[in-house]
């Protein structure tokens, strides 16, 4: 035994010789800083290198690897404990794995099932826990936000969090690989996050250890908390999906189900299968096409469904999918197969996403049915029936659907619209003489490349659904296809956006938000990744002393007088602007209810009164939006918080052109941030000065530069190191201060439209 021990020690020594020199990793050298560098110097070096080597900006093939190494180096040096361990031993004591072997030849032994193993002997076996199988699924922060989150509204994602030098991660690899190979062909998205390199993404998800598995669906994150076995993982994915995606169909309700096409404004699909439990493939399919098709599930081989199978001549032992549109007696499309494949199902459903003549109920549907011409030879014309709701399912409508059913041209699409529900849209197309006429009308139109503009022709004499009307419409369409649109269309118009007829009312949206927020709290409270939040203990007197509310009325007198006739007695005639302090910080930002935005203006003691009044004036027109809250941040107290927030912003583009070494002098007065506390992002408005002030600043600051990214394009704002930073006028006038928020109202409009650039942060910095 003693001889064996001596041999083992010799092997240990031999194994460590190449490892000491072959895997050298020097974070100081990577960041280009000395061993005595301060945290500020380390952060500055990291930021500069990260911008230079970010894979989204640098197209060098080595950029991604270099960016990972830079991030790994910063992980070590930004944490004093890890940095100290690295300086002493050459590693980080297990935090990031052994980047290089200990400079002092210390050994660490671990006991496993009564056997002691020298970690240094076996270290070479576990220097990378990630299997090459995972490489194609690796996710970065920007990829997750820009691809995975939007795509999660069409399919659920199963994401594994792993790391190099993770022994526990190795044990789940075979099971993970088996599950991925089974679920991915069914339509489940797969992702892998390396915790050693994607610290910000993990903070965003709320994952604080590895290995871990999370699910993402409709933008919401769920944590897997069971034993990692095949059945549990599959069940976890199924639990992500709603149980209401498919209706259970029997002989008693199938006619009612198929007849609801007019109410749902969608085709209906019947899925026939032998199993009593809906297979996962069909659940995933129903989730993917939920916005277009209503699904029903028919279990074959039981007495309750025999009538349906007989009526449609369905074989009970063969899986079948039938698509029904306006005709409930006859399917418009059918596929049958013993082994149903996703590709076949997708092809069927993609070609049957719409009714023969759907009702235009929102702008998205209009854009899909009548898309803008993308290239020269593309032809897509829409035939639109404008009809009163009282005439639904009557002769004009039924005749129009019958005509549409005979269409074989891919370039022609048919739709109808209720005049009462989309009055502004109708008025833009009809001449004044026909606006008040109850008679249905038909227009043939094509969208222009100019936004919202269409070219169209109105069918003479309206539409009654007679044979003469059908012949006239047939003649007009043949003429269009033969002549082309250049000589056919006689009118043009700019159409308003269609209102969403199926949008939930405010109360329902509020209830949905409450439910979503409660689910988030429930899940986070029972997950292994939960981190306890600090409890806020304060008296009512402290709240009164620390929180300040500005109710601005005098600056709104002109707006009130001009709109007083339209105001109801109960309408709000002031803007409530609350100071953001450490007392209300958690409730007003960190745990702000999903769907709510806190719009915050940065002020100082000297500019507070003037800026808050101007701020209230600019945002007054959007105060009707109940999800918006308005606050101000006193930079005289909390300048560091805003500075930290802008540094944390997860975007390859720089928010400011200010040099890092001068950032402590940055003047943020007049900055406005729209903060989404739940999703951890903000939109940024930067002040634009008038020409006189701007020129004066430029004279005093030769480095002043212009940049169109300042406020996300809202006002073509200037990128500067603060409006008054180097100006000779250290006490700006009231007029100059008010100019900081010029065109903020236009920026607010773009905020509500959802088209502003978003800056994501891993977490909200502390407010002291």
XYZ file of C-alpha atoms in Angstrom, residues 102 111 165 264 331 346 375 409 476 570 610 658-659 680 683 700 759:
17
model
C -1.578 26.685 -7.654
C -13.698 12.106 0.115
C -15.334 22.716 -13.823
C -63.538 33.501 -32.926
C -63.489 20.175 -44.024
C -46.905 22.854 -39.890
C -40.417 43.433 -54.395
C -55.425 33.021 -57.084
C -63.160 43.828 -62.169
C -63.873 63.263 -12.091
C -38.448 74.439 -12.643
C -18.167 60.976 -22.051
C -14.750 59.595 -21.218
C -35.222 45.255 -15.857
C -35.526 53.818 -22.210
C -16.417 76.228 -23.672
C -31.232 49.241 -22.279
